[in-house]
Coordinates of C-alpha atoms (C1' of nucleotides) in Angstrom, one line a residue:
Chain A
M1 CA 14.4 -8.2 20.7
S2 CA 15.2 -10.2 23.7
E3 CA 11.4 -10.7 24.1
D4 CA 11.4 -12.2 20.6
R5 CA 13.7 -14.9 21.8
S6 CA 12.0 -15.5 25.1
T7 CA 8.7 -16.2 23.3
A8 CA 10.3 -18.4 20.7
T9 CA 8.8 -21.8 20.4
R10 CA 12.2 -23.4 20.5
V11 CA 15.7 -22.0 20.8
R12 CA 18.1 -23.3 18.2
E13 CA 21.7 -24.0 18.7
R14 CA 24.2 -22.4 16.5
N15 CA 25.4 -24.4 13.5
R16 CA 29.0 -25.5 13.2
R17 CA 31.3 -23.6 11.0
G18 CA 30.6 -24.4 7.4
D19 CA 27.1 -25.6 8.2
G20 CA 25.6 -22.1 7.8
R21 CA 23.4 -23.2 4.9
R22 CA 21.4 -25.4 7.2
L23 CA 19.7 -22.4 8.6
Q24 CA 18.5 -21.4 5.2
E25 CA 16.8 -24.8 4.8
D26 CA 15.3 -24.6 8.2
L27 CA 13.9 -21.2 7.4
V28 CA 12.2 -22.4 4.2
V29 CA 10.8 -25.4 6.0
A30 CA 9.4 -23.2 8.8
A31 CA 8.0 -20.7 6.3
V32 CA 6.2 -23.5 4.4
R33 CA 4.8 -24.9 7.7
L34 CA 3.6 -21.4 8.6
V35 CA 1.9 -20.9 5.2
E36 CA 0.2 -24.3 5.5
S37 CA -1.1 -23.7 9.0
H38 CA -2.0 -20.0 8.9
G39 CA -2.0 -18.8 5.3
H40 CA 0.6 -16.7 3.7
A41 CA -0.8 -13.4 5.0
Q42 CA 0.2 -14.4 8.5
V43 CA 3.8 -15.2 7.5
S44 CA 6.2 -12.5 8.4
L45 CA 9.9 -12.4 8.6
R46 CA 9.7 -12.2 12.3
A47 CA 7.3 -15.1 12.6
V48 CA 9.6 -17.3 10.5
A49 CA 12.6 -16.4 12.7
R50 CA 10.5 -17.1 15.8
E51 CA 9.4 -20.5 14.5
V52 CA 13.0 -21.5 13.9
G53 CA 14.2 -20.0 17.2
V54 CA 16.5 -17.4 15.7
A55 CA 16.8 -13.6 15.8
P56 CA 14.9 -11.8 13.0
T57 CA 18.1 -10.4 11.7
S58 CA 19.5 -13.8 11.0
V59 CA 17.1 -14.2 8.1
Y60 CA 19.1 -11.6 6.2
L61 CA 22.1 -14.0 6.3
H62 CA 20.3 -16.1 3.7
F63 CA 17.6 -13.9 2.0
D64 CA 17.6 -10.4 0.6
D65 CA 14.3 -9.6 2.2
V66 CA 11.0 -11.1 3.2
E67 CA 9.9 -11.5 -0.5
G68 CA 12.9 -13.8 -1.0
V69 CA 11.6 -16.1 1.7
L70 CA 8.2 -16.2 0.1
A71 CA 9.7 -16.9 -3.3
A72 CA 11.5 -19.9 -1.8
V73 CA 8.3 -21.2 -0.3
M74 CA 6.6 -21.0 -3.7
S75 CA 9.4 -22.9 -5.4
R76 CA 9.3 -25.5 -2.7
G77 CA 5.6 -25.9 -3.1
F78 CA 5.9 -26.6 -6.8
E79 CA 8.7 -29.0 -6.2
E80 CA 6.6 -31.0 -3.8
L81 CA 3.5 -30.9 -6.1
A82 CA 5.6 -32.3 -8.9
R83 CA 7.0 -35.0 -6.7
S84 CA 3.5 -36.0 -5.7
T85 CA 2.2 -36.3 -9.3
T86 CA 5.3 -38.1 -10.5
R87 CA 5.0 -40.6 -7.7
A88 CA 1.3 -41.2 -8.6
A89 CA 2.2 -41.8 -12.3
S90 CA 4.7 -44.6 -11.6
G91 CA 3.4 -48.1 -12.0
V92 CA 0.3 -47.0 -14.0
D93 CA 0.0 -48.0 -17.6
G94 CA -1.8 -46.4 -20.5
P95 CA -1.9 -42.6 -21.1
L96 CA -5.5 -42.2 -20.0
E97 CA -4.9 -44.0 -16.7
E98 CA -1.7 -42.0 -16.1
L99 CA -3.6 -38.7 -16.8
R100 CA -6.3 -39.6 -14.3
A101 CA -3.7 -40.7 -11.7
R102 CA -1.7 -37.5 -12.1
M103 CA -4.7 -35.2 -11.9
F104 CA -6.1 -37.0 -8.9
A105 CA -2.7 -36.7 -7.2
Y106 CA -2.7 -33.0 -8.1
C107 CA -6.0 -32.4 -6.5
R108 CA -5.1 -34.5 -3.4
F109 CA -2.0 -32.4 -2.9
A110 CA -4.0 -29.2 -3.2
L111 CA -6.6 -30.4 -0.7
E112 CA -4.0 -31.7 1.7
H113 CA -2.1 -28.4 1.6
P114 CA -4.8 -25.9 0.9
R115 CA -3.1 -22.7 2.2
L116 CA 0.1 -23.6 0.4
Y117 CA -1.8 -24.3 -2.9
E118 CA -3.6 -21.0 -2.6
F119 CA -0.3 -19.2 -2.1
M120 CA 1.3 -21.0 -5.1
F121 CA -1.4 -19.5 -7.3
R122 CA -1.9 -16.1 -5.8
G123 CA -2.4 -13.2 -8.1
D124 CA 0.7 -11.2 -7.3
L125 CA 3.9 -13.2 -7.4
P126 CA 6.7 -12.5 -5.0
G127 CA 9.2 -10.1 -6.4
P128 CA 12.0 -12.5 -7.2
V129 CA 9.6 -15.0 -8.9
A130 CA 8.0 -12.3 -11.0
R131 CA 11.4 -11.0 -12.1
E132 CA 12.5 -14.5 -13.2
G133 CA 10.4 -14.0 -16.3
V134 CA 8.6 -16.2 -18.7
D135 CA 9.1 -19.5 -17.0
T136 CA 6.3 -19.0 -14.4
P137 CA 6.0 -21.6 -11.7
G138 CA 4.0 -24.6 -12.7
L139 CA 4.8 -24.1 -16.4
R140 CA 6.9 -27.2 -16.5
S141 CA 4.0 -29.2 -14.9
F142 CA 1.8 -27.9 -17.6
A143 CA 4.2 -29.1 -20.3
T144 CA 4.1 -32.6 -18.8
L145 CA 0.3 -32.5 -18.8
H146 CA 0.3 -31.3 -22.4
T147 CA 2.5 -34.1 -23.6
L148 CA 0.3 -36.6 -21.7
V149 CA -2.8 -35.2 -23.3
E150 CA -1.2 -35.5 -26.7
R151 CA -0.5 -39.2 -26.0
V152 CA -4.1 -39.8 -25.0
V153 CA -5.4 -38.2 -28.1
G154 CA -2.7 -40.0 -30.2
A155 CA -3.9 -43.3 -28.7
G156 CA -7.3 -42.7 -30.3
I157 CA -9.1 -42.2 -27.0
G158 CA -11.8 -39.6 -27.3
R159 CA -12.5 -37.5 -30.4
S160 CA -9.8 -37.2 -33.1
H161 CA -8.0 -34.1 -34.5
E162 CA -8.1 -32.3 -31.2
D163 CA -6.2 -29.2 -30.2
S164 CA -4.1 -30.8 -27.4
H165 CA -3.0 -27.4 -26.0
L166 CA -6.6 -26.4 -25.6
L167 CA -7.5 -29.7 -24.1
A168 CA -4.6 -29.6 -21.6
T169 CA -5.7 -26.1 -20.7
L170 CA -9.2 -27.1 -20.0
V171 CA -8.1 -30.1 -17.9
W172 CA -5.7 -28.1 -15.9
T173 CA -8.1 -25.2 -15.2
S174 CA -10.9 -27.6 -14.3
M175 CA -8.7 -29.3 -11.7
H176 CA -7.6 -25.9 -10.5
G177 CA -11.2 -24.7 -10.1
L178 CA -12.3 -27.9 -8.5
V179 CA -9.8 -27.8 -5.7
L180 CA -10.0 -24.0 -5.1
A181 CA -13.8 -24.2 -5.0
R182 CA -13.6 -27.1 -2.5
I183 CA -11.1 -25.1 -0.4
S184 CA -13.1 -21.9 -0.3
R185 CA -16.6 -23.6 0.0
P186 CA -16.1 -26.7 2.2
T187 CA -19.7 -26.9 3.2
F188 CA -21.0 -27.2 -0.4
A189 CA -22.6 -30.5 -1.3
W190 CA -19.6 -31.9 -3.0
A191 CA -19.5 -35.2 -4.9
P192 CA -16.5 -37.4 -4.1
L193 CA -13.3 -36.0 -5.4
E194 CA -12.6 -39.1 -7.4
V195 CA -15.9 -38.8 -9.3
L196 CA -15.4 -35.1 -10.0
V197 CA -11.8 -35.6 -11.3
R198 CA -12.7 -38.6 -13.5
E199 CA -15.9 -37.0 -14.9
S200 CA -14.1 -33.8 -15.7
I201 CA -11.3 -35.5 -17.5
D202 CA -13.4 -38.0 -19.4
R203 CA -16.0 -35.4 -20.5
L204 CA -13.4 -32.8 -21.5
L205 CA -11.4 -35.3 -23.6
G206 CA -14.6 -36.9 -25.0
V207 CA -13.9 -40.3 -23.7
T208 CA -16.8 -42.3 -24.8
L209 CA -18.6 -44.9 -22.7
D210 CA -17.1 -47.6 -25.0
A211 CA -13.6 -46.3 -24.5
K212 CA -14.2 -46.2 -20.8
G213 CA -15.3 -49.8 -20.7
A214 CA -12.3 -50.8 -22.8
V215 CA -9.8 -49.0 -20.6
N216 CA -11.4 -50.2 -17.4
A217 CA -11.5 -53.8 -18.6
K218 CA -7.9 -53.7 -19.6
Chain B
M1 CA -4.8 11.6 13.6
S2 CA -4.7 15.1 12.2
E3 CA -2.1 13.7 9.8
D4 CA -4.6 11.2 8.7
R5 CA -6.9 13.9 7.5
S6 CA -4.2 16.0 5.9
T7 CA -3.1 13.1 3.7
A8 CA -6.7 12.3 2.8
T9 CA -7.5 12.1 -0.9
R10 CA -10.6 14.2 -0.3
V11 CA -12.2 15.7 2.7
R12 CA -15.9 14.9 3.0
E13 CA -18.5 17.3 4.2
R14 CA -20.7 16.1 7.0
N15 CA -24.0 14.6 6.1
R16 CA -27.3 16.4 7.0
R17 CA -29.2 15.1 10.0
G18 CA -31.0 11.9 9.1
D19 CA -28.6 11.2 6.3
G20 CA -26.1 9.4 8.4
R21 CA -26.6 6.2 6.5
R22 CA -25.0 7.7 3.4
L23 CA -21.6 7.4 5.1
Q24 CA -22.2 3.6 5.4
E25 CA -22.8 3.3 1.6
D26 CA -19.8 5.5 0.9
L27 CA -17.6 3.3 3.1
V28 CA -18.7 0.1 1.3
V29 CA -18.2 1.7 -2.1
A30 CA -14.7 2.9 -1.1
A31 CA -13.8 -0.5 0.3
V32 CA -14.9 -2.3 -2.9
R33 CA -12.8 0.2 -4.8
L34 CA -9.8 -0.5 -2.6
V35 CA -10.2 -4.3 -3.0
E36 CA -10.4 -3.9 -6.7
S37 CA -7.4 -1.7 -7.0
H38 CA -5.0 -3.2 -4.4
G39 CA -6.4 -6.5 -3.2
H40 CA -8.1 -7.2 0.0
A41 CA -4.8 -7.5 2.0
Q42 CA -4.2 -3.8 1.5
V43 CA -7.7 -2.9 2.8
S44 CA -7.5 -1.6 6.3
L45 CA -10.1 0.3 8.3
R46 CA -7.8 3.3 8.2
A47 CA -7.3 3.0 4.4
V48 CA -11.1 2.9 3.9
A49 CA -11.6 6.0 6.1
R50 CA -8.9 7.8 4.3
E51 CA -10.4 7.0 0.9
V52 CA -13.7 8.4 2.0
G53 CA -12.1 11.5 3.7
V54 CA -13.3 10.7 7.2
A55 CA -11.7 9.9 10.6
P56 CA -10.9 6.2 11.2
T57 CA -13.2 6.3 14.2
S58 CA -16.2 7.2 12.0
V59 CA -16.2 3.7 10.6
Y60 CA -17.4 2.4 13.9
L61 CA -20.6 4.4 13.5
H62 CA -21.7 1.9 10.9
F63 CA -19.7 -1.3 11.4
D64 CA -18.8 -3.4 14.4
D65 CA -15.2 -3.8 13.3
V66 CA -13.1 -4.2 10.3
E67 CA -14.5 -7.6 9.5
G68 CA -17.9 -6.1 9.2
V69 CA -16.6 -3.9 6.4
L70 CA -15.1 -6.9 4.6
A71 CA -18.3 -8.8 4.9
A72 CA -20.2 -5.9 3.3
V73 CA -17.7 -5.9 0.5
M74 CA -18.2 -9.6 -0.1
S75 CA -22.0 -9.2 -0.2
R76 CA -21.7 -6.3 -2.6
G77 CA -19.5 -8.4 -4.8
F78 CA -22.0 -11.2 -5.1
E79 CA -24.8 -8.8 -5.7
E80 CA -23.0 -7.2 -8.7
L81 CA -22.0 -10.6 -10.0
A82 CA -25.6 -11.7 -10.0
R83 CA -26.6 -8.5 -11.7
S84 CA -24.1 -9.1 -14.5
T85 CA -25.2 -12.6 -15.2
T86 CA -28.9 -11.8 -15.0
R87 CA -28.4 -8.9 -17.5
A88 CA -26.6 -11.3 -19.8
A89 CA -29.4 -13.8 -19.7
S90 CA -32.1 -11.4 -20.9
G91 CA -33.0 -11.5 -24.5
V92 CA -31.4 -14.9 -25.0
D93 CA -33.5 -17.8 -26.0
G94 CA -32.9 -21.5 -25.4
P95 CA -31.5 -23.0 -22.2
L96 CA -28.1 -23.8 -23.8
E97 CA -27.6 -20.3 -25.2
E98 CA -28.7 -18.9 -21.8
L99 CA -26.2 -21.1 -20.0
R100 CA -23.4 -20.0 -22.3
A101 CA -24.3 -16.4 -22.0
R102 CA -24.5 -16.5 -18.2
M103 CA -21.2 -18.3 -17.8
F104 CA -19.5 -16.0 -20.2
A105 CA -20.8 -13.0 -18.2
Y106 CA -19.6 -14.7 -15.0
C107 CA -16.1 -15.1 -16.4
R108 CA -16.1 -11.6 -17.8
F109 CA -17.1 -10.2 -14.4
A110 CA -14.3 -12.1 -12.7
L111 CA -11.7 -10.9 -15.2
E112 CA -12.9 -7.3 -15.0
H113 CA -12.7 -7.4 -11.2
P114 CA -10.0 -9.9 -10.5
R115 CA -9.1 -8.8 -7.0
L116 CA -12.7 -8.5 -6.0
Y117 CA -13.4 -12.0 -7.4
E118 CA -10.4 -13.5 -5.6
F119 CA -11.6 -11.9 -2.4
M120 CA -15.2 -13.3 -2.8
F121 CA -13.8 -16.8 -2.9
R122 CA -11.0 -16.5 -0.4
G123 CA -10.5 -19.5 2.0
D124 CA -11.4 -17.8 5.2
L125 CA -14.6 -15.9 5.2
P126 CA -15.0 -12.7 7.1
G127 CA -16.4 -13.4 10.6
P128 CA -20.0 -12.1 10.1
V129 CA -20.3 -14.1 6.8
A130 CA -19.0 -17.3 8.3
R131 CA -21.4 -16.9 11.3
E132 CA -24.4 -16.5 8.9
G133 CA -24.3 -20.2 8.4
V134 CA -25.3 -22.6 5.6
D135 CA -26.3 -20.1 3.0
T136 CA -22.8 -19.3 1.9
P137 CA -22.3 -16.5 -0.6
G138 CA -22.8 -17.6 -4.1
L139 CA -25.1 -20.5 -3.2
R140 CA -28.1 -18.8 -4.8
S141 CA -26.1 -18.3 -8.0
F142 CA -25.4 -22.0 -8.0
A143 CA -29.0 -22.8 -7.6
T144 CA -29.8 -20.7 -10.7
L145 CA -27.1 -22.5 -12.6
H146 CA -28.4 -25.9 -11.4
T147 CA -31.9 -25.2 -12.6
L148 CA -30.6 -24.0 -15.9
V149 CA -28.5 -27.2 -16.4
E150 CA -31.6 -29.2 -15.6
R151 CA -33.4 -27.4 -18.4
V152 CA -30.6 -28.0 -20.8
V153 CA -30.6 -31.7 -20.0
G154 CA -34.4 -31.8 -20.1
A155 CA -34.3 -30.2 -23.6
G156 CA -32.5 -33.3 -24.8
I157 CA -29.2 -31.5 -25.5
G158 CA -26.3 -33.7 -24.6
R159 CA -26.4 -37.1 -23.1
S160 CA -29.6 -38.3 -21.3
H161 CA -30.2 -39.4 -17.7
E162 CA -27.5 -37.1 -16.4
D163 CA -26.9 -36.1 -12.7
S164 CA -27.7 -32.4 -13.1
H165 CA -26.2 -31.4 -9.7
L166 CA -22.9 -33.1 -10.7
L167 CA -23.0 -31.4 -14.1
A168 CA -23.7 -28.0 -12.6
T169 CA -20.8 -28.5 -10.2
L170 CA -18.5 -29.4 -13.0
V171 CA -19.5 -26.3 -15.0
W172 CA -19.2 -24.0 -12.1
T173 CA -15.8 -25.2 -10.9
S174 CA -14.5 -25.1 -14.5
M175 CA -15.5 -21.5 -14.9
H176 CA -14.0 -20.8 -11.5
G177 CA -10.7 -22.4 -12.4
L178 CA -10.6 -20.8 -15.8
V179 CA -10.8 -17.3 -14.4
L180 CA -8.6 -17.8 -11.4
A181 CA -5.9 -19.4 -13.5
R182 CA -6.1 -16.5 -16.0
I183 CA -5.8 -14.0 -13.1
S184 CA -2.8 -15.7 -11.5
R185 CA -1.0 -16.6 -14.7
P186 CA -1.7 -13.8 -17.1
T187 CA 1.3 -14.6 -19.3
F188 CA 0.2 -18.2 -20.1
A189 CA -0.7 -18.9 -23.7
W190 CA -4.4 -18.6 -23.2
A191 CA -6.9 -19.3 -25.9
P192 CA -9.7 -16.7 -26.2
L193 CA -12.0 -16.6 -23.2
E194 CA -15.0 -17.2 -25.4
V195 CA -13.5 -20.4 -26.8
L196 CA -12.5 -21.7 -23.4
V197 CA -15.9 -21.1 -21.9
R198 CA -17.9 -22.6 -24.8
E199 CA -15.6 -25.7 -25.1
S200 CA -15.8 -26.3 -21.4
I201 CA -19.6 -26.1 -21.3
D202 CA -20.2 -28.1 -24.4
R203 CA -17.8 -30.9 -23.6
L204 CA -18.9 -31.2 -20.0
L205 CA -22.6 -31.4 -21.0
G206 CA -21.8 -33.7 -23.9
V207 CA -23.2 -31.3 -26.5
T208 CA -22.6 -33.2 -29.8
L209 CA -21.5 -31.6 -32.9
D210 CA -24.9 -32.2 -34.4
A211 CA -26.6 -30.4 -31.4
K212 CA -24.1 -27.6 -31.8
G213 CA -25.0 -27.2 -35.4
A214 CA -28.7 -27.2 -34.7
V215 CA -28.4 -24.6 -31.9
N216 CA -26.1 -22.4 -33.9
A217 CA -28.3 -22.7 -37.0
K218 CA -31.4 -21.7 -35.1
Chain C
dT1 C1' -41.6 33.9 18.0
dG2 C1' -37.8 32.7 21.0
dT3 C1' -35.1 29.5 23.4
dA4 C1' -33.5 25.4 25.9
dC5 C1' -32.3 20.9 24.9
dA6 C1' -31.7 16.4 22.9
dT7 C1' -30.0 14.1 19.1
dC8 C1' -27.2 13.3 15.4
dA9 C1' -22.8 12.9 12.7
dG10 C1' -18.6 12.8 13.3
dT11 C1' -13.7 14.1 15.6
dG12 C1' -9.0 13.9 18.1
dA13 C1' -5.7 12.0 21.0
dA14 C1' -3.9 8.2 22.7
dC15 C1' -2.9 3.1 23.5
dG16 C1' -0.1 -1.0 22.5
dC17 C1' 1.2 -4.1 18.8
dG18 C1' 3.9 -6.5 15.2
dC19 C1' 6.1 -5.4 11.4
dG20 C1' 10.7 -4.9 8.0
dT21 C1' 15.0 -3.2 8.1
dT22 C1' 19.6 -0.9 9.6
dC23 C1' 23.7 -1.0 12.1
dA24 C1' 27.3 -2.1 14.9
dC25 C1' 28.5 -6.0 17.7
dT26 C1' 30.1 -10.9 19.7
dG27 C1' 31.9 -15.1 20.5
dA28 C1' 33.2 -19.6 19.0
dT29 C1' 36.3 -22.1 15.8
dG30 C1' 39.3 -23.4 12.4
dT31 C1' 43.9 -22.2 10.3
dA32 C1' 48.6 -20.3 9.2
dC33 C1' 52.8 -19.7 11.1
Chain D
dT1 C1' 52.9 -27.6 20.2
dG2 C1' 51.4 -22.8 21.0
dT3 C1' 49.3 -18.7 19.6
dA4 C1' 47.6 -14.8 16.7
dC5 C1' 44.1 -13.9 13.6
dA6 C1' 40.5 -14.3 10.1
dT7 C1' 36.2 -16.1 9.3
dC8 C1' 31.9 -17.7 10.3
dA9 C1' 27.2 -17.8 12.4
dG10 C1' 24.5 -15.2 14.5
dT11 C1' 22.8 -11.3 18.1
dG12 C1' 20.8 -7.0 20.2
dA13 C1' 19.1 -2.5 20.2
dA14 C1' 16.8 0.7 17.8
dC15 C1' 14.2 3.2 14.0
dG16 C1' 9.8 4.6 12.1
dC17 C1' 5.5 2.8 10.3
dG18 C1' 0.6 1.6 9.9
dC19 C1' -2.6 -0.8 12.2
dG20 C1' -7.4 -1.7 15.1
dT21 C1' -9.6 0.0 18.9
dT22 C1' -10.9 2.9 23.2
dC23 C1' -12.6 7.0 25.2
dA24 C1' -14.1 11.3 25.9
dC25 C1' -15.4 15.2 23.1
dT26 C1' -17.7 18.8 19.7
dG27 C1' -20.5 21.4 17.1
dA28 C1' -24.5 21.8 14.1
dT29 C1' -29.5 21.1 13.7
dG30 C1' -34.0 20.0 14.5
dT31 C1' -37.8 20.0 18.0
dA32 C1' -40.7 20.8 22.2
dC33 C1' -42.5 24.2 24.9

DNA sequence: TGTACATCAGTGAACGCGCGTTCACTGATGTAC
DNA sequence: TGTACATCAGTGAACGCGCGTTCACTGATGTAC
């Protein structure tokens, strides 16, 4: 174990009494960093401890087990994704423009944190997240998207009498596929991200060329 | 090592002289089976050997290392995906119908072999595949799709003067996102796969209600 | 027809590694009296 | 103001496990003479 410390990237100094919680935050941040740089498969309890400069056993002071750490990383990922899209939506007017801005930010986030994004949508959820039940991560983001699509449809942009849940699903999964495909096949002849995002949205919602012109001119 | 054999699911009998290659095929099949049942992260050289009922060292008779096995699994996956879509395209007439049939088969394959599909599109390719260069796996499938989209556009279905490469990209990534999202979030309120596939394609290509009617009536 | 030999298909033991988790512990620091 | 003590933040050693890979080997079988 002493070898673990000697090869540590940095050695941390002990927190003051009462500040024990700061290690928890440091562990999560380190774990997120490890996922982003090496992919979740390379993230072990020992690697996280090493990154923080702490003994492997110290992780158990704040998490039940290694799955607990991964669950925290996933939550953090969704929080930051939500922050990104919300920031992008501010100062934009009109539902269609907001939808475009949010989705573009969504994709940019995924492409800037590809390993984290992959981890957030991996097939088998970490134990604690899976046990949490129906409110799967990202569901709140989808609700936001759904309402926004409803507003776009309500504003008379695109076809009328549309199933907004279906439309929101199509938009979300398109963005999802777009970024995951770009991540896994970076050498493919990709059109610019902006074009792909805009074309996907406009076509799926049935935004006509007229409506496009109107919105753009506004 | 003797323990390895004692816990083997089955013990294989040695191939006849000249039939050594059969072990290679058995290893690939077993590795595909393991990926499908447990995900690629659980697939180790030793697990594959165990599955076949052979000593771990025997794998080196046919593969350079564990990455070689994974590369073979990936190739096999794309072969089977291509077989599925090709089969679905036979006996279908009209480019739009063929496109729909192919894409539906694509999605069905992914949903029937979710772990394998995830592995086929994972971020970091196995060493041998990555070294192979430009012709990334699945590129031939995309070429088929691209030509098909060109035929659809050429037949006057949807808008005219379209960028077929862009359209094919949008269709592919939409299907990709659809299946990956369904795999990673099985409890989401999904519309039927058939609906999602058809709506995606028709909307992206700009198939009008009139054209739909015409094609469906035919 | 008999036999020596090369080849083929695969084995067995061993290696060092990083892993998750357990258990008993240590030493600084704030607090009650 | 001094001191005993509880609490807090974290450590160190050890465990058993499965892993990829190496090396020297074995035993059956086909073939050349």
